[in-house]
Structure formats: C-alpha cells, structure tokens
XYZ file of C-alpha atoms in Angstrom:
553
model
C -107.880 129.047 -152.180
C -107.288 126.049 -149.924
C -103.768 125.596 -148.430
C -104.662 121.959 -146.409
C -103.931 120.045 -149.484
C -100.563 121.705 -150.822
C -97.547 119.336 -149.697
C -95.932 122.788 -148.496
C -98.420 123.402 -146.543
C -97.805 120.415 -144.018
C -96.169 119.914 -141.128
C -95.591 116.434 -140.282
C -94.065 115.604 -137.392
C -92.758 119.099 -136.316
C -93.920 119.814 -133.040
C -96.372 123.139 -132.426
C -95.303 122.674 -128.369
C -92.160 124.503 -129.142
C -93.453 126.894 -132.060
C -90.771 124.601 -134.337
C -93.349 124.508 -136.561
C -93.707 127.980 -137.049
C -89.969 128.480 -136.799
C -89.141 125.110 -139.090
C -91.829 123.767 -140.490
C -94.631 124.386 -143.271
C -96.679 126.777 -141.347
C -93.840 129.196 -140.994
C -93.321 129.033 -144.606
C -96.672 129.702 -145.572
C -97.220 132.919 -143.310
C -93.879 133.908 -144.669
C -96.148 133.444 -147.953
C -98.657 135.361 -146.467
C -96.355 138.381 -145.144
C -94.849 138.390 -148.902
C -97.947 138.618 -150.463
C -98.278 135.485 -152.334
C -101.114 134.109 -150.701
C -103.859 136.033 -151.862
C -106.416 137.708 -149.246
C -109.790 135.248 -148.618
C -107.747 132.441 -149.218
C -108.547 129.541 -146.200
C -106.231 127.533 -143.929
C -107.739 124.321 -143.198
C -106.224 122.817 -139.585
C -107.809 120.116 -137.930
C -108.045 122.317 -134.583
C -106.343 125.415 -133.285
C -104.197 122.973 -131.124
C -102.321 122.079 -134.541
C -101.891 125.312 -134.692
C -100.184 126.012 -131.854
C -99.421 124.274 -128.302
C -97.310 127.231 -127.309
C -98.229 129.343 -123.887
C -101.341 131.606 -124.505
C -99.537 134.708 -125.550
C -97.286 134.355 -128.313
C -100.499 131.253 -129.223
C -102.761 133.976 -129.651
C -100.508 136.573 -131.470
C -100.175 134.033 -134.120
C -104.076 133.208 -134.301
C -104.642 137.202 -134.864
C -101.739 137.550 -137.074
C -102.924 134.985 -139.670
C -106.724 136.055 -139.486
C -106.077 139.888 -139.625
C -103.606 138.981 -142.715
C -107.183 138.247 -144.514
C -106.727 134.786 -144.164
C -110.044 132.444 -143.038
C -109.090 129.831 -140.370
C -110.853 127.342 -140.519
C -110.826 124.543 -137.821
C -112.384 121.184 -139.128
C -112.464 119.099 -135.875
C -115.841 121.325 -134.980
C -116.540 123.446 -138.275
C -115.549 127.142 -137.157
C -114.584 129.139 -139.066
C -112.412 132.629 -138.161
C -112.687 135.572 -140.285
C -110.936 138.869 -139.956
C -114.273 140.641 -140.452
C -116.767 138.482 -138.772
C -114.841 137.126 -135.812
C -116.757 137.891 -132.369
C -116.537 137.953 -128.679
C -117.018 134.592 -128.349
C -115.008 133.513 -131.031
C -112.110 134.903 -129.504
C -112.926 133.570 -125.885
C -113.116 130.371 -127.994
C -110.213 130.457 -129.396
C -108.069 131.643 -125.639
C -109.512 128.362 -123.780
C -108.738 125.978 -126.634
C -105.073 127.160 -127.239
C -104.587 127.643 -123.023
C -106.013 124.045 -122.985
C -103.968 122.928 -125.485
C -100.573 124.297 -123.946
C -101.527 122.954 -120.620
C -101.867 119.673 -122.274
C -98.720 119.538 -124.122
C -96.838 120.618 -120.972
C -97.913 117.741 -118.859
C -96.980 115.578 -121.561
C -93.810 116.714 -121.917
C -92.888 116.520 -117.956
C -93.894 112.674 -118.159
C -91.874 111.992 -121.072
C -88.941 114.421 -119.026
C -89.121 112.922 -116.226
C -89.913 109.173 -118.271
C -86.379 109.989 -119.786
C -84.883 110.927 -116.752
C -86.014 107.398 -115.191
C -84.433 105.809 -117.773
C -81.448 106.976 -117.792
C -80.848 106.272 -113.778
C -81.668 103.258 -114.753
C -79.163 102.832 -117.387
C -76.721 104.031 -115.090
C -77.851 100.243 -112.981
C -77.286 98.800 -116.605
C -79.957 98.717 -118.108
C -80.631 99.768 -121.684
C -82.507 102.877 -122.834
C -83.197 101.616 -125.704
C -83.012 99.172 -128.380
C -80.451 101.480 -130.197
C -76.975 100.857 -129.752
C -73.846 100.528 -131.846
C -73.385 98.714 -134.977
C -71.421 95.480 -133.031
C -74.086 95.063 -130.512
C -77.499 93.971 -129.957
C -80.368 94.186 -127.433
C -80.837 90.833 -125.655
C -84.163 89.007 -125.709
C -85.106 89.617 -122.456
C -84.221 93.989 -123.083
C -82.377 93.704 -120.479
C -78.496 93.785 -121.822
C -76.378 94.284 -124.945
C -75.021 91.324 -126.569
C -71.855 91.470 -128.438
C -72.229 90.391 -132.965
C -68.619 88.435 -132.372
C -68.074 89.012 -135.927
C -68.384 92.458 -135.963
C -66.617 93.333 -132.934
C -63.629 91.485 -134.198
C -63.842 93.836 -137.448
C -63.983 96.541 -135.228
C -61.032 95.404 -132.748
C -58.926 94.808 -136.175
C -59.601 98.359 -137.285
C -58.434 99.409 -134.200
C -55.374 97.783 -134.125
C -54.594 98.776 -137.744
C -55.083 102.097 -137.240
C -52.871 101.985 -134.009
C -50.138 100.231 -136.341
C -50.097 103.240 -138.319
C -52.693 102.653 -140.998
C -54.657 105.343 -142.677
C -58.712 105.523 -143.182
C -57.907 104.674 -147.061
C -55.755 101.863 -146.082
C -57.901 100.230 -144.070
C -61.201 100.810 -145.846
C -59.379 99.066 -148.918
C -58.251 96.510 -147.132
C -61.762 95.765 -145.469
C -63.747 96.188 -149.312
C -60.763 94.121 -150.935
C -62.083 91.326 -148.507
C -65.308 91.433 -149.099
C -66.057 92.281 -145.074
C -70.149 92.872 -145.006
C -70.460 96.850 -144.215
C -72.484 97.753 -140.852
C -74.874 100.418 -143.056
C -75.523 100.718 -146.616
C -75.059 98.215 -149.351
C -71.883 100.412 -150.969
C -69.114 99.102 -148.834
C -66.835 100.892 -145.844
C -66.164 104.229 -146.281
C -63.780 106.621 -144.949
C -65.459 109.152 -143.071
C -67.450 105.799 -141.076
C -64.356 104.403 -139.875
C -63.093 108.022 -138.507
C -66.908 107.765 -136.238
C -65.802 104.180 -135.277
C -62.707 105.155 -134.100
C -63.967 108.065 -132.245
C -66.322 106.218 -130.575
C -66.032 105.723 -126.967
C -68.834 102.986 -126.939
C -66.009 100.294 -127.547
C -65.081 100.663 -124.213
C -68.352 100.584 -122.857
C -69.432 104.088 -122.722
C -72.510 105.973 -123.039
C -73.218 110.100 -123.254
C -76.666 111.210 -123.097
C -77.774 113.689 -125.150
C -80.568 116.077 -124.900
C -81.723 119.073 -127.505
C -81.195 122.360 -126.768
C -82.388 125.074 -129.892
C -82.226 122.323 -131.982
C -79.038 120.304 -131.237
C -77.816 117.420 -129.670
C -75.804 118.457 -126.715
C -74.184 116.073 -124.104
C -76.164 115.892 -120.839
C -74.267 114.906 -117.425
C -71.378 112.457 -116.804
C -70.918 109.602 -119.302
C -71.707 106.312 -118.223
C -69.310 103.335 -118.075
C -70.096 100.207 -118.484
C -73.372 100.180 -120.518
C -72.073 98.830 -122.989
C -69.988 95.731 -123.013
C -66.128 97.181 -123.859
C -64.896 95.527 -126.644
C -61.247 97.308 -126.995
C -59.018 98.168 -124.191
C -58.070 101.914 -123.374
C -55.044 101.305 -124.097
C -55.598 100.637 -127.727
C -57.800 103.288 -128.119
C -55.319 105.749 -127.113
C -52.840 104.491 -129.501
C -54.924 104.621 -132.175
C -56.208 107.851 -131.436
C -52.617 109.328 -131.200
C -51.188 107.401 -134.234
C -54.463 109.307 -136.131
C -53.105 112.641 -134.687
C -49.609 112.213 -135.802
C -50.940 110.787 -140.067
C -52.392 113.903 -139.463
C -48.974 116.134 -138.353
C -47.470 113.561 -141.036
C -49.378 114.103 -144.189
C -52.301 111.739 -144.956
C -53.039 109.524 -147.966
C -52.348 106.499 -149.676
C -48.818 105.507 -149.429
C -48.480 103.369 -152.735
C -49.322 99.554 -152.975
C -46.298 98.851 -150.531
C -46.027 102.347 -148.811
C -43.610 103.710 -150.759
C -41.869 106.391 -149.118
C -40.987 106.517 -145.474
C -40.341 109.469 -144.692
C -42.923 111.685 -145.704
C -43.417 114.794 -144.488
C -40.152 113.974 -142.603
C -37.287 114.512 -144.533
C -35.980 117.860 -145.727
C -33.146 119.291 -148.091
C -29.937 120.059 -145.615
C -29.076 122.713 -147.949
C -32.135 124.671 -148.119
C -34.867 122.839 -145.861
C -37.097 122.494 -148.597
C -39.164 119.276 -148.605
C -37.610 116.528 -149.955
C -39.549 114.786 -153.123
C -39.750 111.023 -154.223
C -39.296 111.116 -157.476
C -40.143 107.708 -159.841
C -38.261 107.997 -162.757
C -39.763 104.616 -164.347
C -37.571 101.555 -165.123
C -34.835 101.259 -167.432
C -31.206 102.044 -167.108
C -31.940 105.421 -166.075
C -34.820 104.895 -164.417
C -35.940 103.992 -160.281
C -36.725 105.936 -157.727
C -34.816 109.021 -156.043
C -35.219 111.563 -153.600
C -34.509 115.019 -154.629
C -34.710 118.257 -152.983
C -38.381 120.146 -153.690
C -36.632 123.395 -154.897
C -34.474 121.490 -156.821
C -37.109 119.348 -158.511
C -39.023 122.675 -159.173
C -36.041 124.429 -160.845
C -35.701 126.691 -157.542
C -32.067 126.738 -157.299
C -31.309 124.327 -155.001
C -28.919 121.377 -155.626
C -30.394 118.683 -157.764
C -28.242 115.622 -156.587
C -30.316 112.959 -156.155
C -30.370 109.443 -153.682
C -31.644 106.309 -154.745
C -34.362 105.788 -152.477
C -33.614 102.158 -151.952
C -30.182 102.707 -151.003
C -31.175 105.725 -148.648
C -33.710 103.263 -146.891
C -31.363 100.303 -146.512
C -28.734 102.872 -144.491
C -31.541 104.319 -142.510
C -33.147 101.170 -141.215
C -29.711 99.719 -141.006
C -28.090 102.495 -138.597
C -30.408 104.462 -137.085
C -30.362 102.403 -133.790
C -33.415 104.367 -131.966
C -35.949 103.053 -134.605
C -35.336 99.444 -133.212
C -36.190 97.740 -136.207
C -36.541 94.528 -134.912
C -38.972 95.302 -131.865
C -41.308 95.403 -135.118
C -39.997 92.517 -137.113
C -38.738 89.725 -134.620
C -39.883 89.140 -130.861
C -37.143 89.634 -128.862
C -37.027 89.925 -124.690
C -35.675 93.457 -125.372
C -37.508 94.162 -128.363
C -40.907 93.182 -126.772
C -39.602 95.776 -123.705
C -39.041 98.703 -126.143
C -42.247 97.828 -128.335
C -44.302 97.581 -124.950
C -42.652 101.289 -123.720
C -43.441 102.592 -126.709
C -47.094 101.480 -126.887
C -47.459 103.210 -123.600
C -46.298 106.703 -124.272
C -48.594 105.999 -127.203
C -51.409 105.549 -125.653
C -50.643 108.088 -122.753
C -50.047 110.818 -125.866
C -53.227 109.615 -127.401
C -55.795 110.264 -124.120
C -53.797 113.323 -123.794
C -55.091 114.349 -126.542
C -58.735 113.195 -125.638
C -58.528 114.881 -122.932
C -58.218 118.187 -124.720
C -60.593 117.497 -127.265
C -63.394 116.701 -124.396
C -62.399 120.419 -123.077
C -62.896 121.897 -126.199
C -66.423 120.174 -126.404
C -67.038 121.275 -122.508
C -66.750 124.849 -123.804
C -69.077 124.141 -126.367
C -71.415 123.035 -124.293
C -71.365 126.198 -122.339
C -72.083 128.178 -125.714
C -74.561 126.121 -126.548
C -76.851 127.303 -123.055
C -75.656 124.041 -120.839
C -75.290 124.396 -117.077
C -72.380 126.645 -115.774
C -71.598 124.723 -112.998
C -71.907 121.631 -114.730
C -68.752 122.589 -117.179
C -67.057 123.945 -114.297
C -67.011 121.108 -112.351
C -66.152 119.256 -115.683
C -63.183 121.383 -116.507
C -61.852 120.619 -113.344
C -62.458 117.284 -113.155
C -60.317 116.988 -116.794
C -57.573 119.723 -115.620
C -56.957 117.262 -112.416
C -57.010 114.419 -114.834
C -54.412 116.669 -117.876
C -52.318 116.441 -115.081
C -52.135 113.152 -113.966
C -51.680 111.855 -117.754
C -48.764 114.897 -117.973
C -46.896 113.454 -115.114
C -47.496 110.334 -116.013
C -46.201 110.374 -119.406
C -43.329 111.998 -118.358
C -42.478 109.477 -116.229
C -43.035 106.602 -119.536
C -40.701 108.931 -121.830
C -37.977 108.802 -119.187
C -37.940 105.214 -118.806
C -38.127 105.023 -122.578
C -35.039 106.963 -123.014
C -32.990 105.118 -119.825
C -34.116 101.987 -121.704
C -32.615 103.618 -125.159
C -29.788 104.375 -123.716
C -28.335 100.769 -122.828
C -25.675 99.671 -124.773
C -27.922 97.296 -126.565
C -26.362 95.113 -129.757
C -28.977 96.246 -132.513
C -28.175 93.222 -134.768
C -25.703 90.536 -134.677
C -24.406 90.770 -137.699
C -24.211 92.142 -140.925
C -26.006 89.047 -143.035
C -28.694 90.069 -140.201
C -29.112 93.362 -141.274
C -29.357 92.714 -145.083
C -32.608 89.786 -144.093
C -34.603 92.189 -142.490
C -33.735 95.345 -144.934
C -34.549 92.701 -147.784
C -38.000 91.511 -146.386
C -39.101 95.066 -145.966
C -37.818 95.764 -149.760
C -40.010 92.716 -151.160
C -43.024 93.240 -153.954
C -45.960 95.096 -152.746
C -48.322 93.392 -150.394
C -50.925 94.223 -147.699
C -48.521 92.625 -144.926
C -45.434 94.328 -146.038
C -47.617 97.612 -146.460
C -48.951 96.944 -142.634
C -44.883 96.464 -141.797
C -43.536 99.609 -143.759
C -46.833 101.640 -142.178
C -46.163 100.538 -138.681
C -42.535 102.028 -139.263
C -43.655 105.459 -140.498
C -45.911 105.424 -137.984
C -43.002 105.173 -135.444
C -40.405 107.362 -137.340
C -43.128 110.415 -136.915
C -43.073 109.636 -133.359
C -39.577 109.229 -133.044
C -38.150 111.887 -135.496
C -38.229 115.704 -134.945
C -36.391 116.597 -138.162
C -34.493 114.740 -140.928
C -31.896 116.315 -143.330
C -30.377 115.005 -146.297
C -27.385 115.896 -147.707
C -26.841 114.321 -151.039
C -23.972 116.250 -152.007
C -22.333 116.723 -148.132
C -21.203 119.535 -147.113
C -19.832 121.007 -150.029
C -22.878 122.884 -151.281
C -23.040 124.313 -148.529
C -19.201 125.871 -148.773
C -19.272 126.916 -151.698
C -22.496 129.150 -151.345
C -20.330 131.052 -148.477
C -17.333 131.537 -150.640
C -19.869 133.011 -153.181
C -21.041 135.156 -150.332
C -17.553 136.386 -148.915
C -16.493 137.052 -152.289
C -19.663 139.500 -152.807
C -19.651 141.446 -149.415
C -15.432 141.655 -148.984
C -14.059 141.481 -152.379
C -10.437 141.128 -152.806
C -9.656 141.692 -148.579
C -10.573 138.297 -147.855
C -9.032 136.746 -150.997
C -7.077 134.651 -148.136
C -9.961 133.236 -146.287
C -11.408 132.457 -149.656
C -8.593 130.337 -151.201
C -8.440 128.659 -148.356
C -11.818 127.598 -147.886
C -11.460 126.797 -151.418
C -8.687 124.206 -151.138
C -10.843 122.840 -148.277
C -13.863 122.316 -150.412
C -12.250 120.195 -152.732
C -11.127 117.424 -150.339
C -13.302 114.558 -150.853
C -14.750 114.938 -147.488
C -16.401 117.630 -148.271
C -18.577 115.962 -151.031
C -19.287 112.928 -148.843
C -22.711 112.300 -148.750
C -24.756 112.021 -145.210
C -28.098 112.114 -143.715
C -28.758 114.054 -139.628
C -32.034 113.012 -138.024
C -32.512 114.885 -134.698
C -34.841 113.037 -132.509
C -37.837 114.299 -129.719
C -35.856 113.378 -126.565
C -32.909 115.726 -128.085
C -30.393 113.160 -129.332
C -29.147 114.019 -132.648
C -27.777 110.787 -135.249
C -25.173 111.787 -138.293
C -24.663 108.818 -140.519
C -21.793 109.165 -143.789
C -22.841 105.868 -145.838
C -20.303 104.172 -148.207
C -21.308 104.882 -151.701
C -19.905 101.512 -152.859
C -22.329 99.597 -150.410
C -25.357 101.004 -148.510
C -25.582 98.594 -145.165
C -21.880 100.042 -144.664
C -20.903 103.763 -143.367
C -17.748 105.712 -143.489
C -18.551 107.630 -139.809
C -21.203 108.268 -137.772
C -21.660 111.441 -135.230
C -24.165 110.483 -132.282
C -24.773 113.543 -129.858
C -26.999 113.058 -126.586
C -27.323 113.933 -122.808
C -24.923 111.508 -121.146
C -27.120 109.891 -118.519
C -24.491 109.241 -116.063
C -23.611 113.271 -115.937
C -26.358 114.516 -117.303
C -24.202 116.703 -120.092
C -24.363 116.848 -123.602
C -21.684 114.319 -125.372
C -20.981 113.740 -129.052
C -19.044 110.403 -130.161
C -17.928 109.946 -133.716
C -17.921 106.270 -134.624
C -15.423 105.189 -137.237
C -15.882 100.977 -138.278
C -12.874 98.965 -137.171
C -12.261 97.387 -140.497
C -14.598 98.433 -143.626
C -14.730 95.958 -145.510
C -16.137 93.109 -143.017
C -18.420 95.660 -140.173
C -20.863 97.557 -140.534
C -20.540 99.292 -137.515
C-alpha cells in the first residue's frame, strides 16, 4: 500500500522545520493511522527525501525516522531510491539517515536566521517609513516606486463617514444599511458590508497611522514590540476615534440593535417603572382610535402586578426634549456660540472616555501577551508605560467633566420661546428618514452619556401610597387606623395622581418634571436638585411657571 498519492497523506505547505507537520499536518495524521492500526504493516511511505520528513534537530528527527520504520512501515526516499525497512535496515543506513536529517536541520536553521534577521531589517526600516510590504489596509495602496502608502480618496472618505456615524451614535446595523442602501462598493467580497467588518474597521488603529508587528509564537499571531506611528498615512483624528470607540462602549451598556426606521424609542435601556424599577416597555398598539404608541411598565405589560397606566410616547418625548435643560437640544440641532461650546466639551470627555477605555483594553492584551510566552520585561515596561498614561487621561478627564459641569451650570436661556420649542420637538417627530434617524441616534447616544437613571411615574405618586397603606394596615391592624385615614385623605388629592418623570444625571444633579396633561411642551412644577457651585452644597429649587397658560417655563 502506497500512502504518496492519498490527498491525506500530504502536507503542503506545513513546515517540517518546526515538526508542524507532524503536529498539524498530514504526516501526523497518518502515523496517528499507523499507531491506530489502520495502516496495515508493509505498507510504504513514499517522501521525496528524509528532509521532507523532518528538518527538526537530530534527536526528536531521528525518533520519528525509527518510530515509523519499526511500526512496519517501508520508507522509502525517492530523491536517491532507498529504501528503509524495519528488518533490513543496516549500519549504514542509519549513519545515512543521521547526516541527511543533521544536514537538513542545519540547513533549515540558517534559513530561518536570514529570513529572522531579513524581517527584523525590515521592520527598522519601516520604523524610517518604509513599507514592509505591499499589504496594507483596505483604503490604501503601495506607491509605484514601494516606497509609501497612498491614500484610495474614495475609500478613506467611506471610512472617515463610518467613523463619524458611529461617533454620532449609530449602530453596526445602522450603518451597514445605510452603506448597502447606497450602493457603496464593499472593500472584500461581492455580498455587501457586513457587521462584524465594520466592528474590525473601527478597531483599527491603522486610520491613524499605526502599525503592530506581529510574530507567531505556538501558532498565533502575537504583537511584537512598540507600535509604530506614522506608517501609515492617518486618515481620522484621535479624537474621533475615541468618540467612536466610547459611543460603541456605551450602545453596548445601552442595549444594541436596530432602533426602528426613525429610532423609535429614546430611551432604551434607560427608563424604568418609578413604582417598581422594572424596565419600562414601548408598546405599539397599531393605529386607530385606540391605537399609537405607549410606554408601560415591564411587570405591568407582563401581568406582574405592577401598575399598568400607560404614556403616550409622543407626548412623553415632547416634555423630555422640551425640559430637560442638560440634554441641550439645540447644541445638536442649531449652531449656536454656546451650543457649539457645550457640543465641543462634550466631544472631549467623549473622546477622553473612549481612549480610556483603549487604554484598558491594550492592558488586557499586554497580559495576554505574557500568557502567550512574550518577553517579561517587555510587558512590564508596557504596563507601565500605559499605567503612567491611565493616569494622565484620568486627570485629564476630570479636569473636561468639571468644566463641562461649570459650563452647565450658567444660567443659560435653553430656548426663546415656546413656538421655539414646538419647531424643533416637531422636526425630530417627522416621518422616518435616515437624517432624522442620524438626529434621534445622536440624542440617545447623548442621553446614555448624560443619564444615570430615569423613572417614570405615570400614575404619580399615588401608587406608591396606597401600597403603604396596604402595608400598615397588614403589620398594625386597627392601632394605626389614624395614620391610615389620614394618609388616605392625602392620597386622594389630585396631587397625588399627578403624573411626573425624575432623571438623575452622572455629575449627581437630579431633574423632576410634573407635565400638564392638557398640553405636553407645558409643566405644572419642576424639582431641580444639584451641588450649588458657589457653596459647594446640595440645593433643590422647585420651579412653578409664572402664568400657565402663555410659559412654558
């Protein structure tokens, strides 16, 4: 029996140097064969010389040769038309057999120094500029001359726009859609953009010029030294990276997913029930008299007890955009001196949050790299080159948030007037498009930067109320029959049933806003807690409008 010819008998490209191709390949499969009994004794191995056999040093070389020939199997070696046989093997045969494979490994390890130290040559080289190779990323291209990286213009601008969509708050569907929709020419395949392409895109720190080298080691890719900067041209600032990479981080905290045609709901994975913190639910009850769309308590929806009281998700939105100052609504809708200040703070934490993040994520790797056999003192002087740097972005970020909040804290006009407020709550109400869903998406984006919880109380208070009076009643009985009719006679003041919404924010400022039921861009009272910046104590200001029926504030 002849194995030469059987395709699972080769091994193509799998290099004997290492023993991979014992370990990997063919070979290793067919003495596992062997070993098993499946190959049956006499059978022949045809190799074109014992160097494709093995390139290894002589030792574990030679255990191999003995353990396939002493397995019954006849070696043959076609290059000079020996053959090894268990039985018949002699003296010289196995002196033979020593120098060819000791040749062999000697050969194989001078190669690989050159191509080593070939590697090595290029890559201080490529730290001057110049390219390794002719691979590089999709939107670039070696020059004629091999001696730079030309930017595809078209391309990079597809891959500057997916950056700055994703830093506006889009998700991977969103933006893949929006790129197949247009027709936009994929960088691989023939089957459009997908998903899990534009995650590597925006992960990769070749748009701003990078490089990591890589070497092998058992197998895998591992990164080798310091990246470089500046082998590539950069194509995105950091800046933008960082936002994008943060605004990825909090879809993630956030929940991910399509959003509807014209990102439907807000405040997903935001808002929750006041009454029993479930998650709140939109709920699309079709059109007709009955019909539109509501939010309504999770527990409720489910039959769980809680109150089932619903909002009319339109008219919850309009009062939320339309008093909830700290979103500064119009930093993403008009261009404003102050708006453009706010927008341009913001975009800085952003990004500072965003390499934070990085920054941890390279650690994590660091420590991989340690696992994975790399140099000791090469993570350690990594780690504490990114520890030194954790803290710089920490400080520095600190410093950002507390000019954000001074800056929040002016006595700023939000709108100037009401007719104002119902124009910009209208445009972001329109039919679904891919503008207005890049509008509504930049403003969930924010809100899950902004908003630390958000509570909705349909129903006010009284739900509340009346679930204590049900639990005096049960632990006291009659002793507190006092207490009780009181708090009854309380809970049936209209007050009591007045609907509201709390959002408590990340710098610790807490918003209560009663809307009027009759009109949504009008409230009843708001409750606005903070640190007072001029005595650093906690305040709390309730906010009554002057005359309901003209201001809405």
């Amino acid at each position: 029996m002849s194995c030469a010819s059987h395709p699972d008998c080769r091994a193509i490209g799998i290099s004997a140097f290492k023993g991979a191709n014992v370990r990997e390949g063919a070979l290793g499969q067919f003495l596992a064969a062997v070993r098993a009994g499946s190959v049956e004794r006499d059978s022949y191995l045809l190799v074109e010389s014992l160097d494709r056999l093995s390139r290894e040093e002589i030792l574990p070389a030679h255990t191999l040769f003995l353990s396939i020939v002493q397995a019954g199997i006849n070696l043959v070696t076609l290059a000079d038309n020996r053959v090894y046989r268990a039985k018949t093997t002699n003296l010289v045969d196995m002196i033979t057999s020593l120098v060819i494979m000791e040749r062999a490994h000697e050969e194989s390890k001078t190669k690989s120094m050159r191509v080593g130290a070939a590697w090595k040559n290029k890559r201080k080289k490529a730290a001057e500029g110049q390219p390794m190779t002719a691979r590089c990323p999709a939107w670039l291209r070696l020059s004629v001359d091999r001696r730079s990286y030309e930017l595809i213009p078209e391309r990079v601008e597809i891959v500057r726009q997916i950056f700055a969509d994703s830093a506006a708050g889009l998700g991977m569907y969103s933006i893949t859609t929006r790129l197949n929709r247009a027709g936009v020419p994929a960088f691989e395949g023939k089957n459009g953009w997908h998903r899990s392409y534009l995650a590597k895109t925006l992960e990769n720190r070749a748009v701003l010029g990078e490089f990591q080298p890589h070497v092998k080691v058992d197998g895998k890719r591992v990164p080798e030294g310091e990246p470089i900067e500046g082998y590539y041209p950069a194509i995105i600032s950091e800046e933008l990276f960082f936002q994008a990479q943060h605004s990825r981080s909090q879809r993630k905290l956030g929940g991910a997913g399509r959003k509807g045609p014209g990102y439907t709901n807000l405040f997903t994975g935001l808002a929750r029930c006041a009454y029993c913190h479930s998650t709140v639910a939109y709920e699309n009850k079709g059109s007709g008299t009955r019909g539109g769309t509501y939010l309504v308590c999770g527990n409720a929806q489910r039959g769980r007890g809680c109150s089932a009281t619903r909002w009319r998700y339109q008219d919850f939105e309009a009062s939320f955009l339309a008093f909830v100052q700290e979103l500064d609504l119009e930093s993403i809708l008009n261009a404003t001196e102050d708006a453009e200040k706010r927008k341009r703070l913001e975009g800085e934490v952003s990004a500072l949050r965003g390499e934070l993040s990085s920054v941890s994520d390279l650690m994590e790797k660091t420590y991989a790299v340690l696992s994975a056999g790399g140099s000791p003192e090469f993570v350690a002087g990594k780690l504490n080159e990114l520890t030194a740097r954790q803290t710089v972005l920490r400080e520095h970020l600190a410093s950002k948030e507390a000019e954000q909040r001074d800056f929040g804290g002016r006595d700023l006009r939000f709108y100037t007037s009401r007719e104002e407020i119902k124009e910009l709550v209208k445009k972001l109400q329109l039919p679904p498009s891919e503008e207005l869903y890049k509008l509504r998406a930049q403003i969930a984006s924010r809100l899950k930067v902004l908003v630390e919880t958000l509570l909705i109380a349909p129903q006010g208070a009284l739900p509340a109320m009346q679930r204590t009076i049900q639990e005096l009643q049960k632990i006291t009985g009659e002793e507190a029959d006092d207490v009780v009719a009181h708090m009854q006679q309380v809970a049936v003041h209209p007050d009591q049933s007045r609907r509201y919404f709390a959002v408590g924010f990340r710098d610790a400022a807490v918003r209560a806003v009663f809307p009027a039921y009759d009109d949504p861009l009008r409230f009843d009272k708001q409750i606005i807690a903070g640190d007072s910046a001029s005595e650093g104590e906690h305040s709390i200001d309730v906010v009554e409008p002057p005359d309901r029926r003209t201001s809405i504030f």
